[in-house]
Amino acid sequence: MALNGRLRSGRPAHHFLFILGIAAIFSVSDIVTANLSISADLLRRQQTTRHRSESILSALADGNALSLITPSSSSPQSRSRVYNVMDYGADPTGIADSTEAFKQALSDACGSPEDRRLMSEITDLGGSELNLGGGSYLISSPLTLPSNPVGNIKIHGGSLRASNDFPCEHYMIELGFNSSKSTHSRYNFEFVTLSGLMIDANYRGGGIVVINSLRTTINNCYIIHFTSDGIFIHSGHETLITNSFIGQHITAGAHPLEKQFTGTGIRLTGNDNIVTDVVIFSAAIGILVAGQANILTGVHCYNKAAAFGGTGIYLKLSGLTQTRIVNCYLDYTNIVSEDPVQLYVSGSFFFGDANVVLKSVKGVMKGVNIVDNMFSGLGGEGVDIVRLDESGEAFTAVDQVMVERNMVDNMRVRSTVAKASVQGNGTTWTVDFKPVLLFPNRIDHVQYALLNTGSEFPKHALRSVLDNMVVIESNVQVEATVYVHVEQRWK
């Protein structure tokens, strides 16, 4: 019982009355749900009320809810910067359109509490959060941040699905899609985090687009049913895409419509981005790179088999690739690089005849390392682990290319370094390196040793390297073994 207006626990008596009131709300809510056929709007309002009531009860149980039931003298700047979209009327069941609720919630979340800055002209939102509360929401237009540059904001914790009238030329989440013309800042946004989101484009457009933004993170996302790109990064600097799953169709492989897959899982047309621990399970192209100094690591591509016209990783950067591909898994799909310059591929696994294709556009290949990978083929005639595509024109400017130390099973080894031996009794020894060397009719360096098993001391010399065939001749006939090491990595 209460004593002097307080409970035995020491808390004010009106706490007890408030709890009774919340409990009454729950009881009435349950009765209405059980006995009435209610509209979707009323159901949404009831769910929102219940959500708020549960939050208050939880806070009361922890003894931290005095500010919820008594007037607060704190300034607006000291209030929470976490905005729950359900508090704005968003429907977590995905039945009603929640676009307007999201727009209002984003508008409030992007209001700056203080005059702080990140990069020049970019407003620091102080860690503002848009919380989806685990709901699944229907939207009919893209979610966008304001055109004025802002940063330090997070959108997380739920699912988004495009409505049947979502504009097909747009993306579900657009960072900077229309803002680049309206800002004088070098970047549109900085330190924006998209996390824990499932994005279903409903075959109406793309998933996420980030334009001219700085230090953006896309983490733990599941992006499906896009027609253009799952993720599109254009310009800007240092976007991190991590721990995510991307696919046009939901499949775990061998999809009956695989030949018809379209779209691109991730499109990078900016610099200095990082893609780590990402699975792309359906799309015509897994990752398209058209910017410099990007790194891909821990990526698994089984988006569309090369035999069906698919490409796992396409490097469309003729003349200045500057891309590192490390510890990735190319599953029945390949890597294609146009005029590669500074390309590094290492520690990766190529399965199902997956390989690396070096495509000539202007005949340039410089600073290419394809080393320490595993290749596993399907057998048959065998596929080259590294193939030159010179259908347009031949590679003529070649320098510092190293393809070696790769482990190969049921595929044809191709290398820029090779060694072999030949034994015979005569004056000529010929070693044919055509089945192994990557470039035709090109040997830049030869080392050889002639082991004479008899008592003679013959004179011998290297006579020819034409057509990747090494010819050694001696002045007298001898029984000997010739050991040859060749390289074609340098200009």
Coordinates of C-alpha atoms in Angstrom, one line a residue:
M1 CA 0.0 0.0 0.0
A2 CA 1.0 3.6 -0.4
L3 CA 2.4 5.7 2.4
N4 CA 2.6 9.5 2.1
G5 CA 1.9 9.2 -1.6
R6 CA 4.7 6.7 -2.2
L7 CA 4.8 2.9 -2.7
R8 CA 6.8 0.7 -0.3
S9 CA 9.4 0.4 -3.1
G10 CA 10.0 4.1 -2.7
R11 CA 8.6 5.1 -6.1
P12 CA 5.7 7.7 -6.4
A13 CA 2.2 6.2 -6.2
H14 CA 1.4 7.6 -9.7
H15 CA 3.9 5.1 -11.2
F16 CA 1.6 2.3 -10.0
L17 CA -1.5 4.1 -11.5
F18 CA 0.4 4.6 -14.8
I19 CA 1.3 0.9 -15.0
L20 CA -2.4 0.0 -14.4
G21 CA -3.4 2.4 -17.3
I22 CA -0.9 0.8 -19.7
A23 CA -2.1 -2.7 -18.7
A24 CA -5.7 -1.5 -19.4
I25 CA -4.6 -0.4 -22.9
F26 CA -3.2 -3.8 -23.6
S27 CA -6.4 -5.5 -22.4
V28 CA -8.7 -3.3 -24.5
S29 CA -6.4 -3.7 -27.5
D30 CA -6.5 -7.5 -27.2
I31 CA -10.3 -7.6 -26.9
V32 CA -10.7 -5.3 -29.9
T33 CA -8.4 -7.5 -32.0
A34 CA -10.1 -10.7 -31.0
N35 CA -13.7 -9.5 -31.5
L36 CA -13.7 -6.9 -34.2
S37 CA -12.9 -6.8 -37.9
I38 CA -10.7 -3.7 -38.1
S39 CA -9.2 -1.8 -41.0
A40 CA -5.5 -1.9 -41.9
D41 CA -5.1 1.7 -40.7
L42 CA -6.7 1.0 -37.4
L43 CA -4.5 -2.1 -37.0
R44 CA -1.4 0.0 -37.7
R45 CA -2.4 2.6 -35.1
Q46 CA -3.1 -0.2 -32.6
Q47 CA 0.3 -1.8 -33.3
T48 CA 2.0 1.6 -32.9
T49 CA 0.2 2.2 -29.6
R50 CA 1.2 -1.2 -28.3
H51 CA 4.8 -0.7 -29.4
R52 CA 5.0 2.6 -27.5
S53 CA 3.3 1.1 -24.4
E54 CA 5.8 -1.8 -24.4
S55 CA 8.7 0.6 -24.5
I56 CA 7.3 2.5 -21.5
L57 CA 6.6 -0.6 -19.5
S58 CA 10.2 -1.8 -20.2
A59 CA 11.6 1.5 -19.0
L60 CA 9.4 1.4 -15.9
A61 CA 10.6 -2.1 -15.1
D62 CA 14.2 -0.7 -15.2
G63 CA 13.3 2.3 -13.1
N64 CA 14.3 4.7 -15.8
A65 CA 10.9 6.0 -17.0
L66 CA 10.4 9.1 -14.8
S67 CA 11.1 11.3 -17.8
L68 CA 8.3 9.5 -19.8
I69 CA 5.6 10.5 -17.4
T70 CA 6.7 13.8 -16.0
P71 CA 7.4 17.0 -17.8
S72 CA 11.0 17.4 -19.0
S73 CA 13.1 20.5 -18.6
S74 CA 15.8 19.2 -21.0
S75 CA 16.5 21.1 -24.2
P76 CA 15.7 19.6 -27.6
Q77 CA 19.4 19.0 -28.2
S78 CA 19.5 16.5 -25.3
R79 CA 16.7 14.3 -26.5
S80 CA 17.3 11.0 -28.2
R81 CA 18.3 11.1 -31.9
V82 CA 16.8 7.6 -32.6
Y83 CA 13.8 7.9 -34.9
N84 CA 11.5 4.9 -35.1
V85 CA 9.5 4.9 -38.4
M86 CA 6.5 3.3 -36.7
D87 CA 6.2 6.4 -34.5
Y88 CA 5.5 8.2 -37.8
G89 CA 2.7 5.8 -38.9
A90 CA 4.8 3.4 -41.0
D91 CA 3.1 0.1 -41.4
P92 CA 5.5 -2.7 -40.3
T93 CA 3.3 -5.4 -41.9
G94 CA 4.0 -4.1 -45.4
I95 CA 0.3 -3.8 -46.3
A96 CA -0.1 0.0 -46.4
D97 CA 2.3 2.3 -48.2
S98 CA 4.8 3.8 -45.7
T99 CA 6.6 6.3 -48.0
E100 CA 5.2 9.5 -46.4
A101 CA 6.0 8.2 -42.9
F102 CA 9.6 7.5 -44.0
K103 CA 10.0 10.9 -45.6
Q104 CA 8.9 12.6 -42.3
A105 CA 11.1 10.4 -40.2
L106 CA 14.1 11.1 -42.4
S107 CA 13.4 14.8 -42.4
D108 CA 13.5 14.8 -38.6
A109 CA 16.5 12.5 -38.4
C110 CA 18.4 14.9 -40.7
G111 CA 17.7 17.9 -38.6
S112 CA 21.0 19.1 -37.0
P113 CA 20.9 19.6 -33.2
E114 CA 24.0 21.8 -33.3
D115 CA 26.2 23.6 -35.8
R116 CA 28.8 20.9 -36.2
R117 CA 30.7 20.0 -39.4
L118 CA 32.5 16.9 -40.8
M119 CA 34.1 17.8 -44.1
S120 CA 33.6 21.3 -45.3
E121 CA 29.9 22.1 -45.6
I122 CA 28.7 18.7 -44.4
T123 CA 26.5 18.9 -41.4
D124 CA 27.3 16.5 -38.5
L125 CA 24.0 14.9 -37.4
G126 CA 25.7 13.5 -34.3
G127 CA 24.9 9.8 -34.9
S128 CA 21.2 10.2 -35.7
E129 CA 19.5 6.9 -36.4
L130 CA 16.5 5.9 -38.5
N131 CA 15.3 2.6 -36.9
L132 CA 13.0 0.4 -38.9
G133 CA 12.2 -1.7 -35.8
G134 CA 12.3 -5.0 -37.5
G135 CA 9.3 -4.2 -39.7
S136 CA 8.7 -4.9 -43.4
Y137 CA 7.6 -1.7 -45.3
L138 CA 6.1 -1.0 -48.7
I139 CA 7.4 2.1 -50.4
S140 CA 6.4 3.7 -53.7
S141 CA 9.3 6.1 -54.2
P142 CA 13.0 6.2 -53.2
L143 CA 14.2 6.9 -49.7
T144 CA 16.5 10.0 -50.0
L145 CA 18.4 12.2 -47.7
P146 CA 18.1 16.0 -48.0
S147 CA 19.9 17.7 -50.9
N148 CA 22.1 19.7 -48.4
P149 CA 25.2 17.8 -47.4
V150 CA 24.8 15.8 -44.1
G151 CA 26.7 13.0 -42.4
N152 CA 27.0 10.8 -39.3
I153 CA 23.6 9.0 -39.7
K154 CA 22.5 5.4 -39.7
I155 CA 19.5 3.6 -41.3
H156 CA 19.0 0.1 -40.1
G157 CA 17.0 -2.8 -38.8
G158 CA 14.2 -3.8 -41.2
S159 CA 13.0 -4.6 -44.7
L160 CA 11.9 -2.5 -47.7
R161 CA 9.9 -3.6 -50.6
A162 CA 9.1 -1.6 -53.8
S163 CA 5.4 -1.2 -54.6
N164 CA 4.1 -2.2 -58.1
D165 CA 4.2 1.5 -59.1
F166 CA 7.7 2.2 -57.9
P167 CA 9.6 4.3 -60.6
C168 CA 11.7 1.8 -62.6
E169 CA 14.6 4.3 -63.3
H170 CA 15.3 4.8 -59.6
Y171 CA 16.8 2.9 -56.6
M172 CA 15.1 2.0 -53.3
I173 CA 17.7 4.0 -51.3
E174 CA 19.3 7.0 -53.1
L175 CA 22.2 8.9 -51.5
G176 CA 22.9 11.8 -53.8
F177 CA 20.9 10.7 -56.8
N178 CA 19.5 14.2 -57.4
S179 CA 21.6 16.2 -55.0
S180 CA 24.8 16.7 -56.9
K181 CA 23.5 19.7 -58.8
S182 CA 22.2 21.4 -55.6
T183 CA 25.3 21.5 -53.4
H184 CA 28.5 23.4 -53.5
S185 CA 30.3 20.8 -51.3
R186 CA 32.9 18.5 -52.7
Y187 CA 30.9 15.5 -51.4
N188 CA 27.1 15.0 -50.9
F189 CA 27.3 12.9 -47.8
E190 CA 29.8 11.6 -45.2
F191 CA 29.8 8.7 -42.8
V192 CA 26.3 7.3 -43.7
T193 CA 25.7 3.7 -42.6
L194 CA 23.1 1.4 -44.1
S195 CA 22.9 -1.8 -42.0
G196 CA 20.7 -4.8 -41.3
L197 CA 18.4 -4.1 -44.3
M198 CA 16.6 -6.4 -46.6
I199 CA 15.8 -4.5 -49.9
D200 CA 13.4 -6.1 -52.3
A201 CA 13.3 -4.0 -55.5
N202 CA 10.4 -6.1 -56.8
Y203 CA 11.9 -6.1 -60.3
R204 CA 11.1 -2.3 -60.5
G205 CA 14.6 -0.8 -60.3
G206 CA 17.8 -0.8 -58.3
G207 CA 18.7 -1.5 -54.7
I208 CA 21.1 1.2 -53.4
V209 CA 22.8 4.1 -55.2
V210 CA 25.6 6.2 -53.5
I211 CA 26.8 9.2 -55.5
N212 CA 29.7 11.4 -54.6
S213 CA 29.7 10.4 -51.0
L214 CA 32.5 10.0 -48.5
R215 CA 33.1 7.1 -46.1
T216 CA 29.8 5.3 -46.6
T217 CA 29.2 1.8 -45.1
I218 CA 26.8 -0.8 -46.5
N219 CA 26.8 -3.7 -44.1
N220 CA 24.8 -6.9 -43.5
C221 CA 22.3 -6.2 -46.3
Y222 CA 20.3 -8.6 -48.4
I223 CA 19.4 -7.1 -51.8
I224 CA 17.1 -8.9 -54.2
H225 CA 14.9 -8.5 -57.3
F226 CA 16.7 -5.6 -58.9
T227 CA 16.7 -4.9 -62.6
S228 CA 19.6 -2.5 -62.9
D229 CA 22.1 -2.7 -60.0
G230 CA 22.0 -4.2 -56.5
I231 CA 24.4 -1.5 -55.4
F232 CA 25.8 1.4 -57.5
I233 CA 28.7 3.5 -56.2
H234 CA 29.5 6.5 -58.4
S235 CA 32.3 8.9 -57.8
G236 CA 33.0 9.8 -54.1
H237 CA 35.5 8.1 -52.0
E238 CA 35.9 5.1 -49.6
T239 CA 32.6 3.2 -49.6
L240 CA 32.7 -0.1 -47.7
I241 CA 30.4 -2.9 -48.7
T242 CA 30.6 -5.8 -46.3
N243 CA 28.9 -9.0 -45.1
S244 CA 26.1 -8.8 -47.6
F245 CA 24.1 -11.0 -50.0
I246 CA 23.0 -9.7 -53.5
G247 CA 21.0 -11.4 -56.2
Q248 CA 18.4 -10.6 -58.8
H249 CA 16.7 -13.9 -58.2
I250 CA 16.6 -15.9 -54.9
T251 CA 18.6 -19.1 -55.6
A252 CA 21.4 -21.2 -54.2
G253 CA 22.6 -22.2 -57.7
A254 CA 21.3 -24.0 -60.8
H255 CA 18.4 -21.7 -61.2
P256 CA 16.1 -22.6 -64.2
L257 CA 16.2 -19.0 -65.5
E258 CA 20.0 -18.6 -65.1
K259 CA 20.5 -17.9 -68.8
Q260 CA 18.1 -15.0 -68.5
F261 CA 19.8 -13.3 -65.5
T262 CA 20.4 -9.6 -66.1
G263 CA 21.6 -6.6 -64.1
T264 CA 24.8 -6.1 -62.0
G265 CA 25.3 -7.1 -58.4
I266 CA 27.7 -4.2 -57.5
R267 CA 28.8 -1.4 -59.9
L268 CA 31.8 0.6 -58.8
T269 CA 32.6 3.8 -60.8
G270 CA 34.5 5.5 -58.0
N271 CA 37.9 5.2 -56.4
D272 CA 39.2 3.6 -53.2
N273 CA 36.3 1.4 -52.4
I274 CA 36.3 -1.9 -50.5
V275 CA 34.1 -4.9 -51.1
T276 CA 34.6 -7.6 -48.4
D277 CA 32.8 -10.8 -47.6
V278 CA 30.0 -10.4 -50.1
V279 CA 28.1 -13.1 -51.9
I280 CA 26.5 -12.4 -55.3
F281 CA 24.3 -15.3 -56.2
S282 CA 22.4 -14.1 -59.3
A283 CA 23.0 -11.3 -61.9
A284 CA 24.5 -11.1 -65.4
I285 CA 27.7 -9.4 -63.9
G286 CA 28.7 -9.9 -60.3
I287 CA 30.9 -6.9 -59.8
L288 CA 31.6 -4.2 -62.5
V289 CA 34.6 -2.0 -61.6
A290 CA 35.2 1.2 -63.6
G291 CA 37.2 3.2 -61.0
Q292 CA 40.8 2.9 -59.7
A293 CA 42.3 1.7 -56.4
N294 CA 39.5 -0.6 -55.4
I295 CA 40.0 -3.9 -53.4
L296 CA 37.8 -7.0 -53.5
T297 CA 38.4 -9.6 -50.9
G298 CA 36.4 -12.6 -49.7
V299 CA 33.8 -12.2 -52.5
H300 CA 31.9 -15.3 -53.7
C301 CA 30.4 -14.9 -57.2
Y302 CA 28.1 -17.6 -58.7
N303 CA 25.9 -15.0 -60.3
K304 CA 25.7 -16.4 -63.9
A305 CA 27.9 -19.1 -65.4
A306 CA 30.5 -18.0 -68.0
A307 CA 29.1 -20.7 -70.3
F308 CA 25.8 -18.7 -70.3
G309 CA 27.5 -15.4 -71.0
G310 CA 27.9 -14.3 -67.4
T311 CA 30.9 -12.6 -65.8
G312 CA 31.9 -12.7 -62.1
I313 CA 34.1 -9.6 -61.9
Y314 CA 34.4 -7.3 -64.9
L315 CA 37.2 -4.7 -64.8
K316 CA 36.3 -2.1 -67.3
L317 CA 39.3 0.2 -66.8
S318 CA 41.3 0.2 -70.0
G319 CA 44.8 1.4 -69.2
L320 CA 44.6 2.0 -65.5
T321 CA 43.1 -0.9 -63.5
Q322 CA 44.7 -0.5 -60.1
T323 CA 42.5 -3.3 -58.7
R324 CA 43.3 -6.0 -56.1
I325 CA 41.3 -9.2 -56.0
V326 CA 42.3 -11.3 -53.0
N327 CA 40.9 -14.5 -51.5
C328 CA 37.8 -14.6 -53.7
Y329 CA 35.8 -17.5 -55.0
L330 CA 34.8 -17.5 -58.7
D331 CA 32.2 -20.2 -59.0
Y332 CA 31.6 -21.2 -62.7
T333 CA 32.1 -17.5 -63.6
N334 CA 35.3 -15.6 -64.5
I335 CA 37.3 -12.4 -64.2
V336 CA 37.5 -10.2 -67.3
S337 CA 40.0 -7.3 -67.4
E338 CA 40.3 -4.8 -70.2
D339 CA 43.9 -3.6 -71.0
P340 CA 44.9 -4.4 -67.4
V341 CA 47.4 -2.1 -65.8
Q342 CA 48.3 -2.8 -62.2
L343 CA 46.1 -5.8 -61.6
Y344 CA 46.7 -8.2 -58.7
V345 CA 44.8 -11.5 -58.4
S346 CA 45.9 -13.8 -55.6
G347 CA 44.8 -16.4 -53.1
S348 CA 41.5 -17.0 -55.0
F349 CA 39.6 -20.2 -55.9
F350 CA 38.3 -20.7 -59.5
F351 CA 35.9 -23.5 -59.8
G352 CA 34.0 -25.1 -62.7
D353 CA 36.3 -23.9 -65.5
A354 CA 36.3 -20.4 -64.1
N355 CA 39.3 -18.4 -65.3
V356 CA 40.9 -15.0 -65.9
V357 CA 40.4 -13.4 -69.3
L358 CA 42.8 -10.5 -70.2
K359 CA 41.0 -8.6 -73.0
S360 CA 42.9 -6.3 -75.4
V361 CA 41.3 -3.0 -76.2
K362 CA 44.4 -0.9 -77.1
G363 CA 47.0 -3.7 -76.7
V364 CA 48.3 -2.6 -73.3
M365 CA 49.1 -4.9 -70.4
K366 CA 51.4 -3.7 -67.6
G367 CA 52.1 -4.6 -64.0
V368 CA 49.8 -7.7 -63.8
N369 CA 50.2 -10.3 -61.1
I370 CA 48.1 -13.5 -61.1
V371 CA 49.7 -15.7 -58.6
D372 CA 49.1 -18.3 -55.9
N373 CA 45.5 -19.2 -56.9
M374 CA 43.7 -22.5 -57.2
F375 CA 41.9 -23.6 -60.4
S376 CA 39.6 -26.6 -60.6
G377 CA 38.0 -27.5 -64.0
L378 CA 35.4 -29.9 -65.3
G379 CA 37.9 -32.0 -67.4
G380 CA 37.4 -32.6 -71.0
E381 CA 39.7 -30.7 -73.3
G382 CA 40.4 -28.3 -70.6
V383 CA 40.2 -24.5 -70.3
D384 CA 43.2 -22.1 -70.0
I385 CA 43.4 -20.8 -66.5
V386 CA 44.4 -17.4 -68.0
R387 CA 43.3 -16.6 -71.5
L388 CA 44.2 -13.7 -73.8
D389 CA 41.3 -12.2 -75.7
E390 CA 42.9 -10.6 -78.7
S391 CA 39.9 -10.6 -80.9
G392 CA 40.1 -6.8 -81.2
E393 CA 43.8 -6.5 -81.5
A394 CA 46.9 -8.1 -80.2
F395 CA 48.7 -7.1 -77.0
T396 CA 51.7 -5.1 -78.1
A397 CA 52.7 -3.1 -75.0
V398 CA 53.4 -5.8 -72.4
D399 CA 55.6 -5.2 -69.3
Q400 CA 55.9 -6.7 -65.8
V401 CA 53.4 -9.5 -66.2
M402 CA 53.7 -12.4 -63.8
V403 CA 51.4 -15.4 -64.0
E404 CA 52.9 -18.3 -61.9
R405 CA 52.7 -20.5 -58.8
N406 CA 49.0 -21.4 -59.5
M407 CA 47.6 -24.8 -58.5
V408 CA 45.7 -26.4 -61.4
D409 CA 43.4 -29.5 -61.7
N410 CA 41.6 -30.4 -64.9
M411 CA 42.5 -27.2 -66.7
R412 CA 45.3 -26.0 -68.9
V413 CA 48.2 -24.3 -67.1
R414 CA 49.2 -20.9 -68.5
S415 CA 52.2 -19.1 -67.1
T416 CA 54.8 -16.5 -67.8
V417 CA 57.5 -18.7 -66.2
A418 CA 58.2 -22.3 -67.2
K419 CA 60.9 -24.9 -67.0
A420 CA 61.4 -28.2 -68.7
S421 CA 64.1 -30.7 -69.6
V422 CA 64.9 -32.9 -72.6
Q423 CA 67.2 -35.9 -72.9
G424 CA 68.9 -37.2 -76.1
N425 CA 72.0 -38.3 -77.9
G426 CA 72.8 -35.8 -80.6
T427 CA 73.7 -32.2 -81.4
T428 CA 70.3 -30.5 -81.0
W429 CA 67.9 -30.3 -78.1
T430 CA 64.5 -28.7 -78.6
V431 CA 62.1 -27.8 -75.7
D432 CA 58.5 -26.7 -76.7
F433 CA 56.9 -24.2 -74.3
K434 CA 53.9 -23.4 -76.4
P435 CA 51.5 -25.5 -74.3
V436 CA 52.4 -23.6 -71.2
L437 CA 53.5 -20.0 -71.9
L438 CA 50.8 -17.3 -71.8
F439 CA 52.0 -15.1 -74.7
P440 CA 52.6 -16.6 -78.2
N441 CA 56.1 -16.3 -79.7
R442 CA 57.5 -14.4 -76.8
I443 CA 60.4 -15.5 -74.6
D444 CA 62.3 -12.6 -72.9
H445 CA 64.8 -14.6 -70.8
V446 CA 66.3 -18.1 -71.0
Q447 CA 68.6 -20.0 -68.6
Y448 CA 69.8 -23.5 -69.5
A449 CA 72.2 -26.1 -68.3
L450 CA 73.6 -29.1 -70.4
L451 CA 74.4 -32.2 -68.3
N452 CA 76.8 -34.4 -70.3
T453 CA 76.8 -38.0 -69.1
G454 CA 79.9 -38.8 -71.1
S455 CA 83.5 -37.7 -71.0
E456 CA 83.3 -35.1 -73.7
F457 CA 83.4 -31.3 -73.1
P458 CA 81.3 -30.1 -76.0
K459 CA 80.7 -26.5 -76.9
H460 CA 77.0 -25.6 -76.9
A461 CA 74.8 -22.5 -77.3
L462 CA 71.3 -21.2 -77.4
R463 CA 70.2 -21.1 -81.1
S464 CA 66.6 -20.0 -81.2
V465 CA 63.5 -19.1 -79.1
L466 CA 61.1 -18.6 -82.0
D467 CA 57.5 -19.7 -81.5
N468 CA 58.2 -20.3 -77.8
M469 CA 60.5 -23.2 -78.7
V470 CA 64.0 -23.2 -77.2
V471 CA 66.7 -24.8 -79.3
I472 CA 70.1 -25.7 -77.9
E473 CA 73.0 -27.0 -80.2
S474 CA 76.3 -28.5 -79.5
N475 CA 79.4 -28.8 -81.7
V476 CA 79.7 -32.6 -81.3
Q477 CA 77.2 -35.4 -80.7
V478 CA 76.8 -36.2 -77.0
E479 CA 74.5 -38.0 -74.7
A480 CA 73.1 -35.2 -72.5
T481 CA 70.1 -33.8 -70.7
V482 CA 69.3 -30.1 -71.2
Y483 CA 67.4 -28.2 -68.4
V484 CA 65.7 -25.0 -69.5
H485 CA 64.1 -22.1 -67.6
V486 CA 62.2 -19.4 -69.5
E487 CA 60.4 -16.2 -68.7
Q488 CA 58.2 -13.8 -70.6
R489 CA 57.3 -11.3 -67.9
W490 CA 59.4 -8.2 -68.9
K491 CA 59.3 -5.8 -71.8

